[in-house]
mmCIF file of C-alpha atoms in Angstrom:
data_model
loop_
_atom_site.group_PDB
_atom_site.id
_atom_site.type_symbol
_atom_site.label_atom_id
_atom_site.label_comp_id
_atom_site.label_asym_id
_atom_site.label_seq_id
_atom_site.Cartn_x
_atom_site.Cartn_y
_atom_site.Cartn_z
ATOM 1 C CA MET A 1 12.814 -4.382 1.401
ATOM 2 C CA GLY A 2 13.560 -1.396 -0.821
ATOM 3 C CA LEU A 3 14.468 -2.982 -4.323
ATOM 4 C CA LEU A 4 10.892 -5.256 -3.490
ATOM 5 C CA ARG A 5 8.755 -2.556 -2.614
ATOM 6 C CA THR A 6 9.753 -0.502 -6.190
ATOM 7 C CA LEU A 7 9.174 -4.206 -8.256
ATOM 8 C CA LEU A 8 6.030 -4.225 -6.467
ATOM 9 C CA ALA A 9 5.535 -0.398 -7.883
ATOM 10 C CA LEU A 10 6.208 -1.179 -11.298
ATOM 11 C CA SER A 11 4.222 -4.054 -11.437
ATOM 12 C CA VAL A 12 1.102 -2.050 -10.734
ATOM 13 C CA LEU A 13 2.669 0.375 -13.326
ATOM 14 C CA LEU A 14 2.909 -2.583 -16.018
ATOM 15 C CA ASP A 15 -0.639 -3.548 -15.060
ATOM 16 C CA HIS A 16 -2.450 -0.631 -15.939
ATOM 17 C CA VAL A 17 -0.234 0.148 -18.780
ATOM 18 C CA TRP A 18 -1.398 -3.052 -20.039
ATOM 19 C CA ASN A 19 -4.998 -2.902 -18.751
ATOM 20 C CA GLY A 20 -3.904 -6.406 -17.115
ATOM 21 C CA GLU A 21 -4.063 -8.143 -20.181
ATOM 22 C CA ARG A 22 -0.152 -9.195 -19.893
ATOM 23 C CA GLU A 23 1.312 -10.985 -16.925
ATOM 24 C CA ILE A 24 4.656 -8.904 -15.696
ATOM 25 C CA LEU A 25 6.206 -8.992 -12.651
ATOM 26 C CA VAL A 26 4.160 -10.431 -10.270
ATOM 27 C CA GLY A 27 1.302 -8.817 -11.670
ATOM 28 C CA GLY A 28 -1.148 -5.643 -10.194
ATOM 29 C CA ARG A 29 -3.084 -7.728 -6.864
ATOM 30 C CA LEU A 30 -0.499 -9.572 -6.290
ATOM 31 C CA ALA A 31 1.745 -6.609 -5.593
ATOM 32 C CA VAL A 32 -0.731 -4.719 -3.971
ATOM 33 C CA GLN A 33 -1.650 -7.813 -1.977
ATOM 34 C CA THR A 34 2.232 -8.024 -1.166
ATOM 35 C CA PHE A 35 2.454 -4.242 -0.061
ATOM 36 C CA TYR A 36 -0.373 -4.924 2.575
ATOM 37 C CA LEU A 37 2.627 -7.615 4.216
ATOM 38 C CA ILE A 38 4.763 -5.317 4.150
ATOM 39 C CA SER A 39 2.939 -2.316 5.233
ATOM 40 C CA GLY A 40 1.870 -4.720 8.448
ATOM 41 C CA PHE A 41 5.572 -5.587 9.024
ATOM 42 C CA LEU A 42 6.873 -2.153 8.935
ATOM 43 C CA ILE A 43 3.747 -0.932 11.379
ATOM 44 C CA SER A 44 4.493 -3.687 13.693
ATOM 45 C CA TYR A 45 8.193 -2.482 14.091
ATOM 46 C CA VAL A 46 7.522 1.202 14.400
ATOM 47 C CA LEU A 47 4.546 0.102 17.142
ATOM 48 C CA THR A 48 6.162 -2.122 19.214
ATOM 49 C CA ALA A 49 10.348 -2.285 18.255
ATOM 50 C CA THR A 50 10.512 1.363 19.182
ATOM 51 C CA ASP A 51 9.519 3.255 21.523
ATOM 52 C CA THR A 52 8.342 6.453 19.652
ATOM 53 C CA TYR A 53 4.877 5.987 18.907
ATOM 54 C CA ARG A 54 4.030 2.832 20.987
ATOM 55 C CA HIS A 55 2.398 5.371 23.970
ATOM 56 C CA ASP A 56 1.292 8.176 21.970
ATOM 57 C CA ARG A 57 -1.423 7.017 19.273
ATOM 58 C CA LEU A 58 -2.094 10.621 17.907
ATOM 59 C CA LYS A 59 1.556 11.070 16.846
ATOM 60 C CA PHE A 60 1.147 7.682 14.801
ATOM 61 C CA TYR A 61 -1.404 8.900 13.112
ATOM 62 C CA GLN A 62 -0.144 11.970 12.254
ATOM 63 C CA ASN A 63 3.144 10.499 10.807
ATOM 64 C CA ARG A 64 1.413 7.774 8.605
ATOM 65 C CA PHE A 65 -1.090 11.017 7.618
ATOM 66 C CA LEU A 66 1.958 12.943 6.667
ATOM 67 C CA ARG A 67 3.390 9.899 5.322
ATOM 68 C CA LEU A 68 0.157 9.593 2.496
ATOM 69 C CA TYR A 69 -1.571 12.343 2.299
ATOM 70 C CA PRO A 70 0.800 15.119 0.723
ATOM 71 C CA ALA A 71 2.064 13.438 -1.900
ATOM 72 C CA TYR A 72 -1.775 12.245 -2.631
ATOM 73 C CA ALA A 73 -2.902 15.638 -2.645
ATOM 74 C CA VAL A 74 0.034 17.217 -5.096
ATOM 75 C CA VAL A 75 -0.682 14.204 -7.378
ATOM 76 C CA ALA A 76 -4.519 14.586 -7.239
ATOM 77 C CA VAL A 77 -4.213 18.175 -7.718
ATOM 78 C CA LEU A 78 -1.898 17.917 -11.089
ATOM 79 C CA THR A 79 -4.677 14.997 -12.313
ATOM 80 C CA LEU A 80 -7.501 17.646 -11.990
ATOM 81 C CA ALA A 81 -5.340 19.833 -13.839
ATOM 82 C CA ALA A 82 -4.486 17.702 -16.731
ATOM 83 C CA HIS A 83 -8.039 16.701 -16.918
ATOM 84 C CA ALA A 84 -8.732 20.002 -17.647
ATOM 85 C CA ALA A 85 -5.972 20.640 -20.378
ATOM 86 C CA LEU A 86 -6.501 17.739 -21.848
ATOM 87 C CA GLY A 87 -10.368 18.039 -22.108
ATOM 88 C CA THR A 88 -11.291 14.324 -21.427
ATOM 89 C CA GLY A 89 -14.847 15.401 -19.778
ATOM 90 C CA PHE A 90 -13.892 14.613 -16.866
ATOM 91 C CA LEU A 91 -15.710 17.247 -14.513
ATOM 92 C CA GLN A 92 -18.537 15.823 -16.844
ATOM 93 C CA ARG A 93 -18.376 12.665 -15.450
ATOM 94 C CA LEU A 94 -19.246 14.087 -11.690
ATOM 95 C CA HIS A 95 -22.214 16.565 -13.383
ATOM 96 C CA ASN A 96 -23.728 13.150 -15.046
ATOM 97 C CA LEU A 97 -24.047 10.922 -11.003
ATOM 98 C CA PRO A 98 -26.800 11.815 -9.066
ATOM 99 C CA GLY A 99 -25.838 14.156 -6.042
ATOM 100 C CA ASP A 100 -25.479 11.533 -3.351
ATOM 101 C CA ALA A 101 -22.700 9.722 -5.666
ATOM 102 C CA THR A 102 -21.118 13.193 -6.479
ATOM 103 C CA ALA A 103 -20.800 13.916 -2.532
ATOM 104 C CA ILE A 104 -19.102 11.021 -1.484
ATOM 105 C CA LEU A 105 -17.248 10.687 -4.302
ATOM 106 C CA LEU A 106 -15.800 14.240 -4.042
ATOM 107 C CA ALA A 107 -15.836 13.728 0.312
ATOM 108 C CA SER A 108 -13.545 10.395 -0.080
ATOM 109 C CA THR A 109 -11.270 12.656 -2.672
ATOM 110 C CA VAL A 110 -10.565 15.322 -0.239
ATOM 111 C CA LEU A 111 -10.472 12.998 2.693
ATOM 112 C CA LEU A 112 -8.913 9.921 1.061
ATOM 113 C CA PHE A 113 -10.987 7.502 3.197
ATOM 114 C CA GLY A 114 -13.592 5.576 1.846
ATOM 115 C CA GLN A 115 -12.117 5.534 -1.551
ATOM 116 C CA ASP A 116 -12.171 1.631 -1.836
ATOM 117 C CA TRP A 117 -15.666 1.719 -0.800
ATOM 118 C CA ILE A 118 -16.583 3.007 -3.653
ATOM 119 C CA LEU A 119 -15.537 -0.223 -5.769
ATOM 120 C CA PHE A 120 -18.633 -2.099 -4.062
ATOM 121 C CA MET A 121 -21.103 1.247 -5.225
ATOM 122 C CA GLY A 122 -23.092 1.820 -8.000
ATOM 123 C CA VAL A 123 -25.573 3.887 -9.491
ATOM 124 C CA HIS A 124 -29.417 2.249 -10.052
ATOM 125 C CA HIS A 125 -32.236 4.664 -10.920
ATOM 126 C CA ASP A 126 -30.251 7.512 -10.600
ATOM 127 C CA HIS A 127 -29.476 6.748 -6.593
ATOM 128 C CA LEU A 128 -26.293 5.220 -4.967
ATOM 129 C CA ALA A 129 -26.460 2.181 -4.120
ATOM 130 C CA LEU A 130 -24.276 -0.369 -2.508
ATOM 131 C CA THR A 131 -23.758 -3.300 -5.465
ATOM 132 C CA GLY A 132 -20.794 -5.374 -4.207
ATOM 133 C CA SER A 133 -18.971 -4.228 -7.445
ATOM 134 C CA PHE A 134 -18.009 -1.020 -9.280
ATOM 135 C CA ARG A 135 -19.389 -2.817 -12.626
ATOM 136 C CA ASP A 136 -22.942 -3.880 -11.159
ATOM 137 C CA SER A 137 -23.784 0.376 -11.971
ATOM 138 C CA ASP A 138 -25.876 2.382 -14.442
ATOM 139 C CA VAL A 139 -23.054 4.678 -14.582
ATOM 140 C CA PRO A 140 -19.234 3.864 -13.962
ATOM 141 C CA LEU A 141 -18.917 5.388 -10.901
ATOM 142 C CA TYR A 142 -15.495 4.267 -10.293
ATOM 143 C CA GLU A 143 -14.217 6.112 -13.394
ATOM 144 C CA ALA A 144 -14.671 9.625 -11.619
ATOM 145 C CA LEU A 145 -11.950 8.594 -9.098
ATOM 146 C CA LEU A 146 -9.277 11.331 -9.260
ATOM 147 C CA VAL A 147 -6.378 9.010 -8.443
ATOM 148 C CA PRO A 148 -7.902 5.496 -9.376
ATOM 149 C CA GLN A 149 -5.217 3.654 -7.343
ATOM 150 C CA ALA A 150 -5.918 5.500 -4.255
ATOM 151 C CA TRP A 151 -8.576 2.901 -2.831
ATOM 152 C CA SER A 152 -5.623 1.010 -1.416
ATOM 153 C CA LEU A 153 -4.357 3.953 0.221
ATOM 154 C CA SER A 154 -7.696 4.411 1.598
ATOM 155 C CA VAL A 155 -7.014 0.144 2.367
ATOM 156 C CA GLU A 156 -3.842 1.354 4.473
ATOM 157 C CA LEU A 157 -5.596 3.553 5.937
ATOM 158 C CA THR A 158 -8.127 1.670 7.793
ATOM 159 C CA PHE A 159 -5.126 -0.316 8.818
ATOM 160 C CA TYR A 160 -3.565 2.201 10.438
ATOM 161 C CA LEU A 161 -6.142 3.046 12.436
ATOM 162 C CA VAL A 162 -6.492 -0.425 13.894
ATOM 163 C CA ALA A 163 -3.195 -1.017 13.928
ATOM 164 C CA PRO A 164 -2.111 0.736 17.602
ATOM 165 C CA PHE A 165 -5.057 -1.516 19.045
ATOM 166 C CA LEU A 166 -4.365 -4.777 17.643
ATOM 167 C CA ILE A 167 -0.637 -5.190 17.336
ATOM 168 C CA THR A 168 0.424 -4.158 20.536
ATOM 169 C CA SER A 169 -1.551 -7.142 21.747
ATOM 170 C CA ARG A 170 -0.469 -10.828 20.289
ATOM 171 C CA ARG A 171 -4.257 -12.310 21.819
ATOM 172 C CA TRP A 172 -5.750 -9.706 19.386
ATOM 173 C CA MET A 173 -4.069 -10.110 16.227
ATOM 174 C CA TRP A 174 -4.585 -13.757 16.494
ATOM 175 C CA VAL A 175 -8.371 -13.378 17.280
ATOM 176 C CA ALA A 176 -8.699 -10.595 14.120
ATOM 177 C CA LEU A 177 -6.209 -13.266 11.870
ATOM 178 C CA LEU A 178 -8.374 -16.045 12.192
ATOM 179 C CA ALA A 179 -11.476 -13.956 12.161
ATOM 180 C CA SER A 180 -10.460 -12.254 8.670
ATOM 181 C CA LEU A 181 -8.733 -15.615 7.470
ATOM 182 C CA GLY A 182 -12.242 -17.175 8.203
ATOM 183 C CA LEU A 183 -14.147 -14.125 6.651
ATOM 184 C CA ARG A 184 -12.448 -14.901 3.198
ATOM 185 C CA ALA A 185 -13.031 -18.622 3.370
ATOM 186 C CA ALA A 186 -16.199 -18.327 3.622
ATOM 187 C CA LEU A 187 -16.540 -15.132 0.922
ATOM 188 C CA ILE A 188 -14.623 -17.626 -1.635
ATOM 189 C CA VAL A 189 -17.331 -20.455 -0.314
ATOM 190 C CA THR A 190 -20.120 -18.872 -1.568
ATOM 191 C CA GLY A 191 -18.918 -17.414 -4.556
ATOM 192 C CA ILE A 192 -18.752 -13.882 -3.938
ATOM 193 C CA GLY A 193 -14.759 -14.002 -2.880
ATOM 194 C CA ARG A 194 -13.636 -15.065 -6.373
ATOM 195 C CA SER A 195 -14.405 -11.943 -8.238
ATOM 196 C CA ASP A 196 -13.178 -8.306 -8.216
ATOM 197 C CA PRO A 197 -13.509 -6.236 -5.816
ATOM 198 C CA TRP A 198 -13.606 -9.091 -3.077
ATOM 199 C CA THR A 199 -10.799 -11.025 -3.881
ATOM 200 C CA TYR A 200 -8.330 -7.836 -2.961
ATOM 201 C CA ARG A 201 -10.346 -4.547 -2.069
ATOM 202 C CA PHE A 202 -12.126 -5.993 0.849
ATOM 203 C CA PHE A 203 -10.709 -4.934 3.697
ATOM 204 C CA PRO A 204 -11.753 -6.893 6.711
ATOM 205 C CA SER A 205 -10.429 -10.205 4.638
ATOM 206 C CA GLU A 206 -7.624 -8.431 3.885
ATOM 207 C CA LEU A 207 -6.521 -7.482 7.191
ATOM 208 C CA ALA A 208 -4.954 -10.833 7.148
ATOM 209 C CA LEU A 209 -2.557 -9.494 5.161
ATOM 210 C CA PHE A 210 -1.790 -6.728 7.311
ATOM 211 C CA LEU A 211 -1.789 -9.196 10.422
ATOM 212 C CA ILE A 212 0.639 -12.146 8.924
ATOM 213 C CA GLY A 213 2.998 -9.229 8.075
ATOM 214 C CA ALA A 214 2.836 -7.658 11.520
ATOM 215 C CA LEU A 215 3.566 -11.260 13.152
ATOM 216 C CA SER A 216 6.592 -11.717 10.628
ATOM 217 C CA GLN A 217 8.009 -9.015 11.924
ATOM 218 C CA GLN A 218 7.380 -9.773 15.549
ATOM 219 C CA MET A 219 7.862 -13.561 15.445
ATOM 220 C CA LEU A 220 10.680 -14.136 12.608
ATOM 221 C CA LEU A 221 12.714 -10.948 12.663
ATOM 222 C CA PRO A 222 14.032 -11.174 16.230
ATOM 223 C CA ARG A 223 15.653 -14.980 15.333
ATOM 224 C CA PHE A 224 16.678 -13.697 11.759
ATOM 225 C CA GLN A 225 18.433 -11.048 13.371
ATOM 226 C CA ARG A 226 20.600 -14.037 15.542
ATOM 227 C CA LEU A 227 20.655 -15.953 12.366
ATOM 228 C CA CYS A 228 22.609 -13.139 10.534
ATOM 229 C CA ALA A 229 25.007 -12.061 12.712
ATOM 230 C CA ARG A 230 26.842 -15.786 12.272
ATOM 231 C CA LEU A 231 25.613 -15.798 8.604
ATOM 232 C CA PRO A 232 26.000 -12.345 7.490
ATOM 233 C CA TRP A 233 25.169 -13.465 3.588
ATOM 234 C CA LEU A 234 21.562 -14.771 4.571
ATOM 235 C CA PRO A 235 19.839 -11.262 3.843
ATOM 236 C CA GLY A 236 21.267 -10.717 0.264
ATOM 237 C CA ALA A 237 20.730 -14.529 -0.480
ATOM 238 C CA GLY A 238 16.595 -14.021 0.733
ATOM 239 C CA VAL A 239 16.541 -10.995 -1.110
ATOM 240 C CA GLY A 240 17.363 -12.141 -4.232
ATOM 241 C CA ALA A 241 15.713 -15.137 -4.028
ATOM 242 C CA LEU A 242 12.696 -13.159 -3.275
ATOM 243 C CA LEU A 243 13.486 -10.888 -6.780
ATOM 244 C CA ALA A 244 13.557 -13.986 -8.577
ATOM 245 C CA LEU A 245 10.857 -15.674 -7.379
ATOM 246 C CA SER A 246 9.075 -12.312 -8.606
ATOM 247 C CA PHE A 247 10.284 -11.903 -12.371
ATOM 248 C CA SER A 248 9.624 -15.806 -12.694
ATOM 249 C CA HIS A 249 6.163 -16.385 -10.737
ATOM 250 C CA PHE A 250 3.986 -16.154 -13.913
ATOM 251 C CA GLN A 251 6.071 -18.758 -15.645
ATOM 252 C CA GLU A 252 5.566 -21.563 -12.470
ATOM 253 C CA PRO A 253 3.198 -24.012 -13.910
ATOM 254 C CA ILE A 254 0.418 -24.502 -10.842
ATOM 255 C CA ASN A 255 -2.644 -23.581 -9.855
ATOM 256 C CA PRO A 256 -2.808 -19.661 -10.430
ATOM 257 C CA THR A 257 -4.486 -19.135 -6.971
ATOM 258 C CA LEU A 258 -2.056 -21.670 -5.045
ATOM 259 C CA ARG A 259 0.658 -19.932 -7.101
ATOM 260 C CA ASP A 260 -0.211 -16.333 -5.488
ATOM 261 C CA ALA A 261 -0.335 -18.481 -2.021
ATOM 262 C CA LEU A 262 2.807 -19.595 -2.214
ATOM 263 C CA PHE A 263 4.725 -16.278 -3.185
ATOM 264 C CA LEU A 264 2.622 -14.136 0.175
ATOM 265 C CA ALA A 265 4.147 -17.502 2.114
ATOM 266 C CA VAL A 266 7.459 -16.787 0.963
ATOM 267 C CA ALA A 267 7.146 -12.920 1.035
ATOM 268 C CA ALA A 268 6.588 -13.001 4.799
ATOM 269 C CA THR A 269 8.521 -15.253 5.453
ATOM 270 C CA VAL A 270 11.594 -13.703 3.887
ATOM 271 C CA LEU A 271 10.223 -9.979 5.045
ATOM 272 C CA PRO A 272 13.141 -10.261 7.577
ATOM 273 C CA LEU A 273 15.752 -10.418 5.971
ATOM 274 C CA ALA A 274 14.983 -7.760 3.513
ATOM 275 C CA PHE A 275 14.975 -5.791 6.561
ATOM 276 C CA ILE A 276 17.831 -6.290 7.327
ATOM 277 C CA PHE A 277 18.942 -6.106 3.891
ATOM 278 C CA GLN A 278 17.984 -2.883 3.978
ATOM 279 C CA CYS A 279 19.224 -1.676 7.049
ATOM 280 C CA ARG A 280 22.591 -2.833 6.333
ATOM 281 C CA HIS A 281 22.436 -1.099 2.815
ATOM 282 C CA LYS A 282 21.334 2.780 2.678
ATOM 283 C CA TRP A 283 20.797 2.441 -1.078
ATOM 284 C CA ASP A 284 18.914 -0.332 -0.927
ATOM 285 C CA ARG A 285 16.654 2.443 1.383
ATOM 286 C CA LEU A 286 16.912 4.845 -1.146
ATOM 287 C CA VAL A 287 15.556 2.590 -3.881
ATOM 288 C CA GLY A 288 12.715 2.017 -1.666
ATOM 289 C CA GLU A 289 11.988 5.697 -1.259
ATOM 290 C CA LEU A 290 10.846 5.881 -4.680
ATOM 291 C CA SER A 291 8.320 3.158 -4.132
ATOM 292 C CA TYR A 292 5.799 5.080 -3.130
ATOM 293 C CA PRO A 293 5.810 8.041 -5.398
ATOM 294 C CA LEU A 294 6.102 5.568 -8.126
ATOM 295 C CA TYR A 295 2.779 4.144 -6.862
ATOM 296 C CA ILE A 296 0.665 7.788 -6.492
ATOM 297 C CA SER A 297 2.114 9.392 -9.537
ATOM 298 C CA HIS A 298 2.233 6.592 -12.330
ATOM 299 C CA MET A 299 -1.447 6.959 -13.607
ATOM 300 C CA LEU A 300 -0.995 10.737 -14.424
ATOM 301 C CA VAL A 301 1.877 9.486 -16.477
ATOM 302 C CA ILE A 302 -0.218 6.958 -18.301
ATOM 303 C CA LEU A 303 -3.208 9.968 -18.453
ATOM 304 C CA LEU A 304 -0.528 12.225 -20.083
ATOM 305 C CA PHE A 305 0.740 10.055 -22.736
ATOM 306 C CA SER A 306 -2.535 8.773 -23.676
ATOM 307 C CA GLY A 307 -4.232 12.675 -23.847
ATOM 308 C CA LEU A 308 -1.059 13.819 -26.027
ATOM 309 C CA GLY A 309 -2.395 11.704 -28.870
ATOM 310 C CA ALA A 310 -0.375 7.812 -28.341
ATOM 311 C CA GLY A 311 -3.185 5.209 -29.133
ATOM 312 C CA ALA A 312 -3.431 2.034 -27.041
ATOM 313 C CA GLY A 313 -1.127 0.825 -29.573
ATOM 314 C CA ALA A 314 1.693 2.694 -28.789
ATOM 315 C CA LEU A 315 1.736 2.674 -25.260
ATOM 316 C CA HIS A 316 1.340 -1.169 -25.785
ATOM 317 C CA SER A 317 4.763 -1.227 -27.757
ATOM 318 C CA THR A 318 8.093 -1.713 -25.928
ATOM 319 C CA ARG A 319 9.366 2.151 -27.044
ATOM 320 C CA GLY A 320 5.815 3.390 -25.589
ATOM 321 C CA TRP A 321 5.283 1.350 -22.501
ATOM 322 C CA ALA A 322 9.187 1.826 -21.891
ATOM 323 C CA ALA A 323 8.847 5.240 -21.911
ATOM 324 C CA ILE A 324 6.064 4.859 -19.694
ATOM 325 C CA VAL A 325 8.234 3.872 -16.741
ATOM 326 C CA MET A 326 10.985 5.833 -17.617
ATOM 327 C CA ALA A 327 8.727 9.125 -17.267
ATOM 328 C CA SER A 328 6.959 7.553 -14.329
ATOM 329 C CA VAL A 329 10.547 6.834 -12.208
ATOM 330 C CA ALA A 330 11.262 10.577 -13.441
ATOM 331 C CA ALA A 331 8.207 11.667 -11.779
ATOM 332 C CA ALA A 332 8.731 9.372 -8.899
ATOM 333 C CA VAL A 333 12.255 10.862 -8.175
ATOM 334 C CA ALA A 334 10.637 14.850 -8.635
ATOM 335 C CA LEU A 335 7.928 14.238 -6.151
ATOM 336 C CA ASN A 336 10.191 12.646 -3.611
ATOM 337 C CA VAL A 337 12.567 15.312 -3.895
ATOM 338 C CA SER A 338 10.069 18.212 -3.753
ATOM 339 C CA ILE A 339 7.290 16.828 -1.654
ATOM 340 C CA ALA A 340 8.580 13.687 -0.087
ATOM 341 C CA ALA A 341 11.479 14.744 1.409
ATOM 342 C CA PRO A 342 10.859 17.929 3.253
ATOM 343 C CA ILE A 343 7.809 15.798 4.515
ATOM 344 C CA GLU A 344 10.541 13.336 5.881
ATOM 345 C CA ARG A 345 11.935 16.299 7.731
ATOM 346 C CA VAL A 346 8.871 17.797 9.008
ATOM 347 C CA ARG A 347 8.113 14.235 10.025
ATOM 348 C CA ARG A 348 11.502 13.256 12.081
ATOM 349 C CA ARG A 349 11.257 16.477 14.198
ATOM 350 C CA LEU A 350 7.429 15.400 15.200
ATOM 351 C CA LYS A 351 9.502 12.187 16.125
ATOM 352 C CA THR A 352 11.973 14.051 17.546
ATOM 353 C CA SER A 353 9.464 16.555 20.046
ATOM 354 C CA SER A 354 8.124 12.899 20.949
ATOM 355 C CA GLU A 355 10.923 11.464 22.340
ATOM 356 C CA GLN A 356 12.019 14.672 24.024
ATOM 357 C CA ALA A 357 8.969 15.198 25.740
ATOM 358 C CA ARG A 358 9.080 11.424 26.781
ATOM 359 C CA THR A 359 12.797 11.317 28.126
ATOM 360 C CA LEU A 360 11.416 14.921 30.020
ATOM 361 C CA GLU A 361 8.545 12.824 31.710
ATOM 362 C CA ASN A 362 10.160 10.147 32.656
ATOM 363 C CA ARG A 363 12.862 12.390 34.356
ATOM 364 C CA TRP A 364 10.574 14.319 36.120
ATOM 365 C CA SER A 365 7.846 11.394 37.272
ATOM 366 C CA PRO A 366 7.964 10.188 40.907
ATOM 367 C CA ALA A 367 9.760 6.637 39.288
ATOM 368 C CA GLY A 368 12.297 8.798 37.437
ATOM 369 C CA HIS A 369 13.224 11.548 39.904
#
C-alpha cells in the first residue's frame, strides 16, 4: 500500500507539472479518487479492527488532526513566504476580492475545512456566490487558495467527521453508499456531474468511494488474510498487478470513464492484499510515509521552480520535470523527518494513554473487578 500511495502522489505531482495536458501514470483526478478508497479502507481498520478509537471519538479526531494539519500548516507558511519573496502578487489577489470572499478564503485556509467548497463558488458583481464551478467567476477565486491541492484534504476531513457514525454500522454504510451512488447517477444524467468540479470534488458523491474502501476492509480483508496464509506469494502478486495497471492505465484502448471505473474496482479489490503486503514489509510502509508530505509540498516546489525563472518550456522538459520530482521527494523527506516523525510520536503517546485508560477502566469496572 505504501508504494501505491506514493505512486498516486507522483501522479498528482506530474499532472500539476503539466497542467493536466499529459496523461502520466493514472492522472491527477483518478489518483485523488483512489486516495479516497485507501482512506476509507484505513479509517475502517482504525475504527473497527482495533480498540484504540472505537469508543473514543475525540481521540480519533485528535489523531486525524495531527496526521494532516501540522504538515499542512508548515507548507502553508512556507508557501506564503515564497509568494512574498518571489513577488508573485498573491496577497494582491486577496486585496482585489470582495470582503466576504476574502473572509471565507482566510477562514478555510486557517481551518483547512471548506476549501473544497471554494471550488463551487465565484465572484459575481463584487459579491461571493455559489456558482457551481470555480470557472464561473468574475475573479478567479480558486487562485487565491494558498495550498491549492489542500481542497482534497478538506474532503478527507469531512470523511473523518462522519466516519465514526457510519463505518461502525454496516447497515448505515450501505444506506449512505446507495444514496451517494444514486446522487452521482442523478448528477451524471442531468449533465452536471460530467464536468469539473462535480466529477471528483463534490463530497456527497465522493463519499461512495470512501465507503467502498471501508467495505473492502471489513468484507475482503479477513478473507484475504486466510487465503494469504496458504498462498504467501499472493500479496506481492496483487501489489505488482496493481502497480502494472497504474503504469499502463492510459494505454488501455477503452472508454476513459469505463477505464477509470475498472481501475477503481480493481483497486478496491486488491487493497486488502496491498495492506497485507505493507504489514509484512517495513520498507513498503516507509515508502508510504512519503506520500502525504509529497502530496502537500509539491505545489510549493513547482512555485519555487517557476518563480526562479524556469518557464513552462523548461519545466516541461525531461530535465525540468525530473528536477521537480527529485526536489519534491527531497522536500517530502525533509517534511517527514522534521514534522511528521515528531508528530507521529505524539500520536502514539495519545494512543497509548487511551489504551491504558481503557485498561484501567475495565479493571475497576463492576464487570472487570
